[in-house]
């Protein structure tokens, strides 16, 4: 970029800061309409997390800085409502550590501290030790069912089931800014969504199988769950399959569907799939210490070749057709598409290249040295993804949601 524009790096970063500010202002102005004039009757939301990496600043300490971004997207329109990174650029690590010592934070349980939401060096080392102990435990197996069971087992082995961050010896805290604990970021994410969706009719959450995500979601939407305008599901997908395995899995499922459909000639495919879901609802598996019931989805696709779903807010007051419909729609596709685009569209967020570092560090060729650029990249990408990039129907996610009449030109952002 510097070579093409013939600018020094500091001026390029200054322009990026300006563009980021414009993107955030634009997004805020449009999404404010959800509180005033645009009131979707129903949203089917997928929620997941993605790791992002910063490179080390000291060649003698080759350890990655690992952040997590939690995102929520609508599976129908594709609109990404939020993507929050567990990082605070407004503070400095040295000041926070000093204040923590001065006010006695280090001697208090985390929840009662002045800086409860922030990672301190001492806590980071303790978390690293706990992760090392947990990683010595055996893995149950490679099937999707085994992975679901293992997730419950790992959660049960943690002192706090909501503590999802696995801090390893190949990781370190950022030198610039302060890393926020992931659970605090998740709670902030969902309470923000609760505010944003006050005028939305019904909400269906499809959550990646993480106990911390579920806890944050149900805490923020507790009243709506009680008044039956919000429901939440766990979704677990086998993402480790090769392309050939995915194709074979889909091929087998289509044969099963075709055979099942022969019993109901003339019935639309969606209704046949719903009947298959109802059949599987009668043979759901009880898994984990909470005895959650899990359904095997009968009609997977190539992006989600093996899928299991668990209804987390089942109060037994819905009819079978409605429950089957919600199971049938279960997917993480909305947010996974955005995460995939973040890897492809932004060099800052691409996957790293393994090195022979003894510390296990992974060098990310285009990753920023300044962690602030990760959050800014996600904000700018969210603007582009929602308002600029059109799909096969020549519409953007914002158009499908009703927040835009047409695609937004990037140059128009300069005068917003």
CSV table of C-alpha atoms in Angstrom, one decimal:
chain,number,residue,atom,x,y,z
A,1,UNK,CA,0.0,0.0,0.0
A,2,UNK,CA,2.8,2.4,0.9
A,3,UNK,CA,4.6,1.6,-2.5
A,4,UNK,CA,1.4,2.1,-4.6
A,5,UNK,CA,0.4,5.3,-2.9
A,6,UNK,CA,4.0,6.5,-2.5
A,7,UNK,CA,3.3,7.4,1.1
A,8,UNK,CA,5.2,6.8,4.3
A,9,UNK,CA,3.7,4.2,6.6
A,10,UNK,CA,2.6,6.8,9.2
A,11,UNK,CA,0.4,8.6,6.7
A,12,UNK,CA,-1.2,5.3,5.5
A,13,UNK,CA,-2.1,4.5,9.1
A,14,UNK,CA,-3.5,8.0,9.5
A,15,UNK,CA,-5.8,7.4,6.5
A,16,UNK,CA,-6.8,4.0,7.9
A,17,UNK,CA,-7.7,5.6,11.2
A,18,UNK,CA,-9.9,8.1,9.3
A,19,UNK,CA,-11.6,5.3,7.3
A,20,UNK,CA,-12.2,3.3,10.5
A,21,UNK,CA,-13.8,6.3,12.2
A,22,UNK,CA,-16.1,6.8,9.1
A,23,UNK,CA,-17.0,3.1,9.1
A,24,UNK,CA,-18.0,3.0,12.8
A,25,UNK,CA,-20.0,6.2,12.4
A,26,UNK,CA,-21.8,4.8,9.4
A,27,UNK,CA,-22.6,1.5,11.1
A,28,UNK,CA,-23.9,3.2,14.2
A,29,UNK,CA,-26.2,5.5,12.2
A,30,UNK,CA,-27.7,2.7,10.2
A,31,UNK,CA,-28.0,0.2,13.0
A,32,UNK,CA,-29.7,2.8,15.2
A,33,UNK,CA,-32.7,2.4,12.8
A,34,UNK,CA,-33.3,-1.0,14.5
A,35,UNK,CA,-34.4,1.0,17.5
A,36,UNK,CA,-36.6,3.4,15.5
A,37,UNK,CA,-37.9,2.4,12.1
A,38,UNK,CA,-36.7,-1.1,11.1
A,39,UNK,CA,-38.2,-3.8,13.3
A,40,UNK,CA,-37.5,-7.4,11.9
A,41,UNK,CA,-40.3,-9.8,12.9
A,42,UNK,CA,-37.8,-12.6,13.4
A,43,UNK,CA,-34.0,-13.2,13.4
A,44,UNK,CA,-32.2,-16.5,13.1
A,45,UNK,CA,-28.8,-15.7,14.6
A,46,UNK,CA,-25.5,-17.7,14.6
A,47,UNK,CA,-22.8,-17.0,17.1
A,48,UNK,CA,-19.2,-18.1,17.2
A,49,UNK,CA,-15.7,-17.0,18.1
A,50,UNK,CA,-12.6,-16.7,16.0
A,51,UNK,CA,-8.9,-16.4,17.1
A,52,UNK,CA,-6.8,-13.5,15.7
A,53,UNK,CA,-3.0,-13.2,16.2
A,54,UNK,CA,-0.5,-10.5,16.7
A,55,UNK,CA,3.2,-11.0,16.1
A,56,UNK,CA,5.9,-10.8,18.8
A,57,UNK,CA,7.8,-7.6,19.1
A,58,UNK,CA,10.9,-9.2,20.7
A,59,UNK,CA,12.7,-11.8,18.6
A,60,UNK,CA,14.0,-13.3,21.9
A,61,UNK,CA,10.4,-14.0,23.0
A,62,UNK,CA,8.8,-15.7,20.1
A,63,UNK,CA,5.3,-16.0,21.5
A,64,UNK,CA,2.0,-15.1,19.9
A,65,UNK,CA,-0.5,-12.6,21.1
A,66,UNK,CA,-3.8,-14.3,20.7
A,67,UNK,CA,-7.1,-12.5,20.7
A,68,UNK,CA,-10.7,-13.8,20.3
A,69,UNK,CA,-13.4,-12.0,18.5
A,70,UNK,CA,-17.1,-13.0,19.1
A,71,UNK,CA,-19.5,-12.4,16.2
A,72,UNK,CA,-23.2,-12.6,15.6
A,73,UNK,CA,-24.8,-12.8,12.2
A,74,UNK,CA,-28.3,-13.4,10.8
A,75,UNK,CA,-28.5,-16.7,8.9
A,76,UNK,CA,-31.2,-15.5,6.6
A,77,UNK,CA,-30.0,-12.0,5.4
A,78,UNK,CA,-26.3,-12.6,6.3
A,79,UNK,CA,-26.1,-9.3,8.2
A,80,UNK,CA,-23.3,-9.2,10.8
A,81,UNK,CA,-24.7,-7.3,13.8
A,82,UNK,CA,-21.5,-7.2,15.9
A,83,UNK,CA,-17.9,-8.5,16.1
A,84,UNK,CA,-16.2,-7.7,19.4
A,85,UNK,CA,-12.5,-8.3,20.1
A,86,UNK,CA,-11.3,-8.9,23.7
A,87,UNK,CA,-8.9,-6.0,23.6
A,88,UNK,CA,-8.9,-2.5,25.1
A,89,UNK,CA,-6.5,-0.1,23.3
A,90,UNK,CA,-7.3,2.9,25.6
A,91,UNK,CA,-5.3,1.5,28.6
A,92,UNK,CA,-1.6,0.5,29.1
A,93,UNK,CA,-0.5,-2.7,30.7
A,94,UNK,CA,2.0,-0.9,33.0
A,95,UNK,CA,-0.6,1.4,34.4
A,96,UNK,CA,-3.1,-1.3,35.0
A,97,UNK,CA,-0.6,-3.5,36.7
A,98,UNK,CA,0.5,-0.6,39.0
A,99,UNK,CA,-3.1,0.2,39.9
A,100,UNK,CA,-3.8,-3.4,40.6
A,101,UNK,CA,-0.9,-3.6,43.0
A,102,UNK,CA,-1.9,-0.3,44.7
A,103,UNK,CA,-5.5,-1.2,45.2
A,104,UNK,CA,-4.9,-4.8,46.3
A,105,UNK,CA,-6.5,-6.5,43.3
A,106,UNK,CA,-3.9,-9.3,43.3
A,107,UNK,CA,-5.2,-10.5,46.7
A,108,UNK,CA,-8.9,-10.6,45.7
A,109,UNK,CA,-11.0,-13.1,43.6
A,110,UNK,CA,-11.2,-11.9,40.0
A,111,UNK,CA,-14.8,-11.0,40.2
A,112,UNK,CA,-14.3,-8.5,43.1
A,113,UNK,CA,-11.4,-6.6,41.6
A,114,UNK,CA,-11.3,-3.0,40.3
A,115,UNK,CA,-9.8,-4.4,37.0
A,116,UNK,CA,-11.8,-7.6,37.0
A,117,UNK,CA,-12.3,-7.6,33.2
A,118,UNK,CA,-8.6,-7.3,32.4
A,119,UNK,CA,-5.8,-9.9,32.2
A,120,UNK,CA,-3.0,-9.3,34.7
A,121,UNK,CA,0.4,-10.9,34.2
A,122,UNK,CA,0.2,-13.0,37.3
A,123,UNK,CA,-3.2,-14.4,36.4
A,124,UNK,CA,-2.0,-15.1,32.8
A,125,UNK,CA,0.8,-17.3,34.2
A,126,UNK,CA,-1.6,-19.2,36.4
A,127,UNK,CA,-4.0,-19.8,33.5
A,128,UNK,CA,-1.0,-21.1,31.5
A,129,UNK,CA,-0.3,-23.6,34.2
A,130,UNK,CA,-3.9,-24.7,34.4
A,131,UNK,CA,-4.1,-25.2,30.6
A,132,UNK,CA,-1.0,-27.4,30.7
A,133,UNK,CA,-2.6,-29.6,33.3
A,134,UNK,CA,-5.8,-30.0,31.4
A,135,UNK,CA,-4.1,-30.8,28.1
A,136,UNK,CA,-2.7,-34.0,29.6
A,137,UNK,CA,-6.1,-35.5,29.7
A,138,UNK,CA,-7.1,-38.1,27.1
A,139,UNK,CA,-9.3,-37.1,24.1
A,140,UNK,CA,-12.4,-39.3,23.7
A,141,UNK,CA,-12.4,-39.7,19.9
A,142,UNK,CA,-12.7,-38.1,16.5
A,143,UNK,CA,-16.4,-38.5,15.8
A,144,UNK,CA,-18.7,-35.5,16.2
A,145,UNK,CA,-20.6,-37.3,19.0
A,146,UNK,CA,-17.2,-37.8,20.8
A,147,UNK,CA,-16.3,-34.2,20.4
A,148,UNK,CA,-19.6,-33.0,21.8
A,149,UNK,CA,-19.0,-35.3,24.8
A,150,UNK,CA,-15.4,-34.1,25.2
A,151,UNK,CA,-16.6,-30.5,25.2
A,152,UNK,CA,-18.8,-31.2,28.2
A,153,UNK,CA,-16.0,-33.1,29.9
A,154,UNK,CA,-13.5,-30.3,29.5
A,155,UNK,CA,-16.1,-27.7,30.8
A,156,UNK,CA,-16.7,-29.9,33.8
A,157,UNK,CA,-12.9,-30.1,34.5
A,158,UNK,CA,-12.5,-26.3,34.6
A,159,UNK,CA,-12.8,-24.5,38.0
A,160,UNK,CA,-15.2,-22.1,36.2
A,161,UNK,CA,-17.2,-23.6,33.3
A,162,UNK,CA,-17.4,-20.2,31.6
A,163,UNK,CA,-13.6,-19.8,31.5
A,164,UNK,CA,-12.9,-20.7,27.9
A,165,UNK,CA,-9.5,-19.2,27.4
A,166,UNK,CA,-6.8,-21.8,27.0
A,167,UNK,CA,-3.6,-19.9,27.7
A,168,UNK,CA,-0.6,-21.9,26.5
A,169,UNK,CA,3.2,-21.5,26.8
A,170,UNK,CA,3.4,-20.2,23.3
A,171,UNK,CA,1.3,-17.1,24.1
A,172,UNK,CA,1.9,-13.7,25.7
A,173,UNK,CA,0.0,-10.6,26.6
A,174,UNK,CA,0.2,-7.5,24.3
A,175,UNK,CA,2.7,-4.8,25.0
A,176,UNK,CA,0.4,-2.1,23.7
A,177,UNK,CA,-3.1,-1.9,25.1
A,178,UNK,CA,-4.6,-4.4,27.5
A,179,UNK,CA,-6.2,-7.8,26.8
A,180,UNK,CA,-9.7,-8.2,28.1
A,181,UNK,CA,-10.9,-11.6,29.6
A,182,UNK,CA,-13.0,-13.4,26.9
A,183,UNK,CA,-15.9,-14.0,29.2
A,184,UNK,CA,-16.3,-10.2,29.9
A,185,UNK,CA,-16.2,-9.6,26.2
A,186,UNK,CA,-18.9,-12.2,25.6
A,187,UNK,CA,-21.2,-10.7,28.2
A,188,UNK,CA,-20.7,-7.2,26.8
A,189,UNK,CA,-21.4,-8.6,23.3
A,190,UNK,CA,-24.8,-10.2,24.3
A,191,UNK,CA,-25.9,-7.3,26.4
A,192,UNK,CA,-25.2,-5.0,23.5
A,193,UNK,CA,-27.3,-7.2,21.3
A,194,UNK,CA,-30.1,-7.2,23.9
A,195,UNK,CA,-30.2,-3.4,23.6
A,196,UNK,CA,-30.0,-3.5,19.8
A,197,UNK,CA,-32.8,-6.1,19.4
A,198,UNK,CA,-35.4,-4.5,21.8
A,199,UNK,CA,-37.8,-4.0,18.9
A,200,UNK,CA,-37.2,-7.3,17.2
A,201,UNK,CA,-40.2,-9.7,17.3
A,202,UNK,CA,-38.6,-13.2,17.9
A,203,UNK,CA,-35.0,-14.2,18.2
A,204,UNK,CA,-33.5,-17.6,17.7
A,205,UNK,CA,-29.9,-18.0,18.7
A,206,UNK,CA,-27.7,-20.8,17.3
A,207,UNK,CA,-24.6,-20.9,19.4
A,208,UNK,CA,-21.3,-22.7,19.0
A,209,UNK,CA,-21.0,-25.3,21.8
A,210,UNK,CA,-19.2,-23.2,24.4
A,211,UNK,CA,-20.6,-22.9,27.9
A,212,UNK,CA,-19.4,-19.3,28.2
A,213,UNK,CA,-21.3,-18.3,25.1
A,214,UNK,CA,-24.5,-19.9,26.4
A,215,UNK,CA,-24.2,-18.3,29.9
A,216,UNK,CA,-23.7,-14.8,28.4
A,217,UNK,CA,-26.5,-15.3,26.0
A,218,UNK,CA,-29.0,-16.5,28.5
A,219,UNK,CA,-28.0,-13.8,31.1
A,220,UNK,CA,-28.6,-11.0,28.6
A,221,UNK,CA,-31.8,-12.5,27.2
A,222,UNK,CA,-33.3,-14.0,30.3
A,223,UNK,CA,-36.5,-12.0,30.3
A,224,UNK,CA,-37.1,-12.7,26.6
A,225,UNK,CA,-36.5,-16.4,27.1
A,226,UNK,CA,-39.1,-16.3,29.9
A,227,UNK,CA,-41.7,-14.5,27.8
A,228,UNK,CA,-40.9,-16.9,24.9
A,229,UNK,CA,-39.7,-14.4,22.4
A,230,UNK,CA,-36.2,-15.8,22.4
A,231,UNK,CA,-34.8,-19.3,22.2
A,232,UNK,CA,-31.2,-20.6,22.2
A,233,UNK,CA,-29.7,-23.8,20.6
A,234,UNK,CA,-26.2,-25.3,20.8
A,235,UNK,CA,-24.8,-26.3,17.4
A,236,UNK,CA,-21.8,-28.5,17.0
A,237,UNK,CA,-20.3,-29.1,13.6
A,238,UNK,CA,-17.5,-31.5,12.5
A,239,UNK,CA,-15.1,-29.0,10.9
A,240,UNK,CA,-12.2,-31.4,10.6
A,241,UNK,CA,-13.3,-33.3,7.6
A,242,UNK,CA,-11.4,-33.3,4.3
A,243,UNK,CA,-13.2,-32.2,1.2
A,244,UNK,CA,-13.6,-35.8,0.0
A,245,UNK,CA,-15.1,-36.7,3.4
A,246,UNK,CA,-17.5,-33.8,3.2
A,247,UNK,CA,-18.7,-34.8,-0.3
A,248,UNK,CA,-19.1,-38.4,0.8
A,249,UNK,CA,-21.1,-37.4,3.9
A,250,UNK,CA,-23.4,-35.2,1.8
A,251,UNK,CA,-23.8,-38.0,-0.8
A,252,UNK,CA,-24.9,-40.5,1.9
A,253,UNK,CA,-27.3,-38.0,3.5
A,254,UNK,CA,-28.9,-37.3,0.1
A,255,UNK,CA,-29.4,-41.1,-0.5
A,256,UNK,CA,-31.2,-41.3,2.9
A,257,UNK,CA,-33.3,-38.3,2.0
A,258,UNK,CA,-34.3,-39.7,-1.3
A,259,UNK,CA,-35.3,-43.1,0.2
A,260,UNK,CA,-37.3,-41.4,3.0
A,261,UNK,CA,-39.0,-39.1,0.4
A,262,UNK,CA,-40.4,-42.1,-1.4
A,263,UNK,CA,-42.8,-42.6,1.4
A,264,UNK,CA,-44.3,-39.1,0.9
A,265,UNK,CA,-44.7,-38.5,-2.9
A,266,UNK,CA,-45.6,-34.9,-3.8
A,267,UNK,CA,-44.6,-33.5,-0.4
A,268,UNK,CA,-42.2,-30.5,-0.7
A,269,UNK,CA,-38.6,-31.2,0.3
A,270,UNK,CA,-38.7,-28.9,3.3
A,271,UNK,CA,-41.7,-30.7,4.7
A,272,UNK,CA,-39.9,-34.1,4.2
A,273,UNK,CA,-36.8,-32.8,6.0
A,274,UNK,CA,-39.1,-31.6,8.8
A,275,UNK,CA,-40.5,-35.1,9.1
A,276,UNK,CA,-37.0,-36.5,9.2
A,277,UNK,CA,-36.2,-34.1,12.1
A,278,UNK,CA,-39.3,-35.2,13.9
A,279,UNK,CA,-38.2,-38.8,13.5
A,280,UNK,CA,-34.8,-37.9,15.0
A,281,UNK,CA,-36.4,-36.0,17.8
A,282,UNK,CA,-37.7,-39.3,19.1
A,283,UNK,CA,-34.2,-40.8,19.4
A,284,UNK,CA,-32.1,-37.8,20.8
A,285,UNK,CA,-29.0,-38.6,22.8
A,286,UNK,CA,-28.7,-37.3,26.4
A,287,UNK,CA,-25.1,-36.0,26.8
A,288,UNK,CA,-23.1,-34.2,29.5
A,289,UNK,CA,-23.5,-33.4,33.2
A,290,UNK,CA,-26.5,-31.3,32.4
A,291,UNK,CA,-28.2,-34.2,30.5
A,292,UNK,CA,-28.8,-32.0,27.4
A,293,UNK,CA,-30.6,-33.7,24.6
A,294,UNK,CA,-28.8,-33.7,21.2
A,295,UNK,CA,-30.4,-34.2,17.8
A,296,UNK,CA,-28.5,-35.5,14.8
A,297,UNK,CA,-29.4,-33.2,11.9
A,298,UNK,CA,-30.7,-35.4,9.0
A,299,UNK,CA,-29.9,-33.0,6.1
A,300,UNK,CA,-26.4,-31.6,6.3
A,301,UNK,CA,-24.6,-29.7,3.5
A,302,UNK,CA,-21.0,-29.5,2.4
A,303,UNK,CA,-20.1,-26.6,4.6
A,304,UNK,CA,-21.7,-28.3,7.6
A,305,UNK,CA,-21.4,-32.0,6.7
A,306,UNK,CA,-22.0,-33.4,10.2
A,307,UNK,CA,-24.2,-31.4,12.6
A,308,UNK,CA,-25.7,-32.0,16.0
A,309,UNK,CA,-28.1,-29.6,17.7
A,310,UNK,CA,-29.3,-29.2,21.3
A,311,UNK,CA,-32.3,-27.0,22.4
A,312,UNK,CA,-31.1,-25.1,25.4
A,313,UNK,CA,-34.3,-23.2,26.3
A,314,UNK,CA,-36.9,-26.0,25.9
A,315,UNK,CA,-39.7,-25.3,28.4
A,316,UNK,CA,-42.0,-27.9,26.8
A,317,UNK,CA,-44.6,-25.3,25.7
A,318,UNK,CA,-44.1,-25.3,21.9
A,319,UNK,CA,-45.8,-27.7,19.5
A,320,UNK,CA,-43.8,-30.3,17.7
A,321,UNK,CA,-44.0,-28.6,14.4
A,322,UNK,CA,-42.4,-25.4,15.7
A,323,UNK,CA,-39.6,-27.2,17.6
A,324,UNK,CA,-38.8,-29.3,14.5
A,325,UNK,CA,-38.7,-26.1,12.4
A,326,UNK,CA,-36.2,-24.5,14.7
A,327,UNK,CA,-34.1,-27.7,14.7
A,328,UNK,CA,-34.2,-27.8,10.9
A,329,UNK,CA,-32.9,-24.2,10.7
A,330,UNK,CA,-30.0,-24.7,13.1
A,331,UNK,CA,-26.8,-23.5,11.5
A,332,UNK,CA,-23.6,-21.5,12.1
A,333,UNK,CA,-23.4,-20.6,8.5
A,334,UNK,CA,-24.1,-16.8,8.9
A,335,UNK,CA,-21.2,-16.0,11.1
A,336,UNK,CA,-18.9,-18.6,9.6
A,337,UNK,CA,-19.2,-16.9,6.2
A,338,UNK,CA,-18.1,-13.6,7.8
A,339,UNK,CA,-15.2,-15.3,9.5
A,340,UNK,CA,-14.1,-16.9,6.3
A,341,UNK,CA,-14.2,-13.6,4.5
A,342,UNK,CA,-12.1,-12.0,7.3
A,343,UNK,CA,-9.3,-14.5,6.5
A,344,UNK,CA,-9.6,-13.9,2.8
A,345,UNK,CA,-10.2,-10.2,2.6
A,346,UNK,CA,-7.9,-8.8,5.2
A,347,UNK,CA,-4.2,-9.7,5.2
A,348,UNK,CA,-4.0,-8.7,8.9
A,349,UNK,CA,-6.4,-11.5,9.8
A,350,UNK,CA,-5.0,-14.4,7.6
A,351,UNK,CA,-3.8,-17.6,9.1
A,352,UNK,CA,-0.1,-17.8,10.1
A,353,UNK,CA,2.8,-19.9,8.9
A,354,UNK,CA,4.4,-22.3,11.4
A,355,UNK,CA,8.0,-21.7,12.3
A,356,UNK,CA,10.6,-23.9,14.0
A,357,UNK,CA,10.5,-21.7,17.2
A,358,UNK,CA,11.0,-23.8,20.3
A,359,UNK,CA,8.3,-21.7,22.0
A,360,UNK,CA,5.7,-23.0,19.5
A,361,UNK,CA,5.1,-19.6,18.1
A,362,UNK,CA,3.5,-19.1,14.7
A,363,UNK,CA,4.8,-16.2,12.5
A,364,UNK,CA,1.9,-14.3,10.8
A,365,UNK,CA,3.5,-12.7,7.8
A,366,UNK,CA,1.0,-9.8,7.4
A,367,UNK,CA,-0.3,-9.7,11.0
A,368,UNK,CA,0.0,-6.2,12.6
A,369,UNK,CA,2.5,-5.4,15.4
A,370,UNK,CA,-0.1,-2.9,16.7
A,371,UNK,CA,-3.1,-5.0,18.0
A,372,UNK,CA,-5.4,-2.0,17.5
A,373,UNK,CA,-5.4,-2.8,13.8
A,374,UNK,CA,-7.1,-6.1,14.3
A,375,UNK,CA,-10.2,-4.5,15.8
A,376,UNK,CA,-10.2,-1.8,13.2
A,377,UNK,CA,-9.9,-4.3,10.4
A,378,UNK,CA,-12.9,-6.2,11.8
A,379,UNK,CA,-15.0,-3.0,12.0
A,380,UNK,CA,-14.1,-1.9,8.4
A,381,UNK,CA,-14.7,-5.4,7.1
A,382,UNK,CA,-18.1,-5.5,8.8
A,383,UNK,CA,-19.0,-2.3,6.9
A,384,UNK,CA,-17.8,-3.7,3.6
A,385,UNK,CA,-19.5,-7.1,4.1
A,386,UNK,CA,-22.9,-5.6,5.2
A,387,UNK,CA,-23.2,-2.6,2.9
A,388,UNK,CA,-20.8,-2.9,-0.1
A,389,UNK,CA,-20.4,-6.5,-1.1
A,390,UNK,CA,-23.4,-7.9,-3.1
A,391,UNK,CA,-24.5,-11.5,-3.3
A,392,UNK,CA,-25.8,-13.6,-6.1
A,393,UNK,CA,-29.2,-11.8,-5.9
A,394,UNK,CA,-27.3,-8.4,-6.3
A,395,UNK,CA,-28.3,-7.4,-2.8
A,396,UNK,CA,-26.2,-6.7,0.2
A,397,UNK,CA,-27.0,-8.1,3.7
A,398,UNK,CA,-28.1,-4.6,4.7
A,399,UNK,CA,-30.6,-4.4,1.8
A,400,UNK,CA,-32.1,-7.8,2.7
A,401,UNK,CA,-32.5,-6.7,6.3
A,402,UNK,CA,-34.0,-3.3,5.3
A,403,UNK,CA,-31.2,-1.1,6.5
A,404,UNK,CA,-30.2,0.0,3.0
A,405,UNK,CA,-31.9,0.7,-0.4
A,406,UNK,CA,-28.9,-0.3,-2.5
A,407,UNK,CA,-25.2,-1.1,-2.3
A,408,UNK,CA,-23.1,1.7,-0.7
A,409,UNK,CA,-20.1,2.9,-2.6
A,410,UNK,CA,-16.8,3.0,-0.7
A,411,UNK,CA,-16.1,6.5,-1.9
A,412,UNK,CA,-19.4,7.7,-0.4
A,413,UNK,CA,-18.1,6.8,3.0
A,414,UNK,CA,-15.6,9.7,2.8
A,415,UNK,CA,-18.4,12.2,2.9
A,416,UNK,CA,-20.6,10.5,5.5
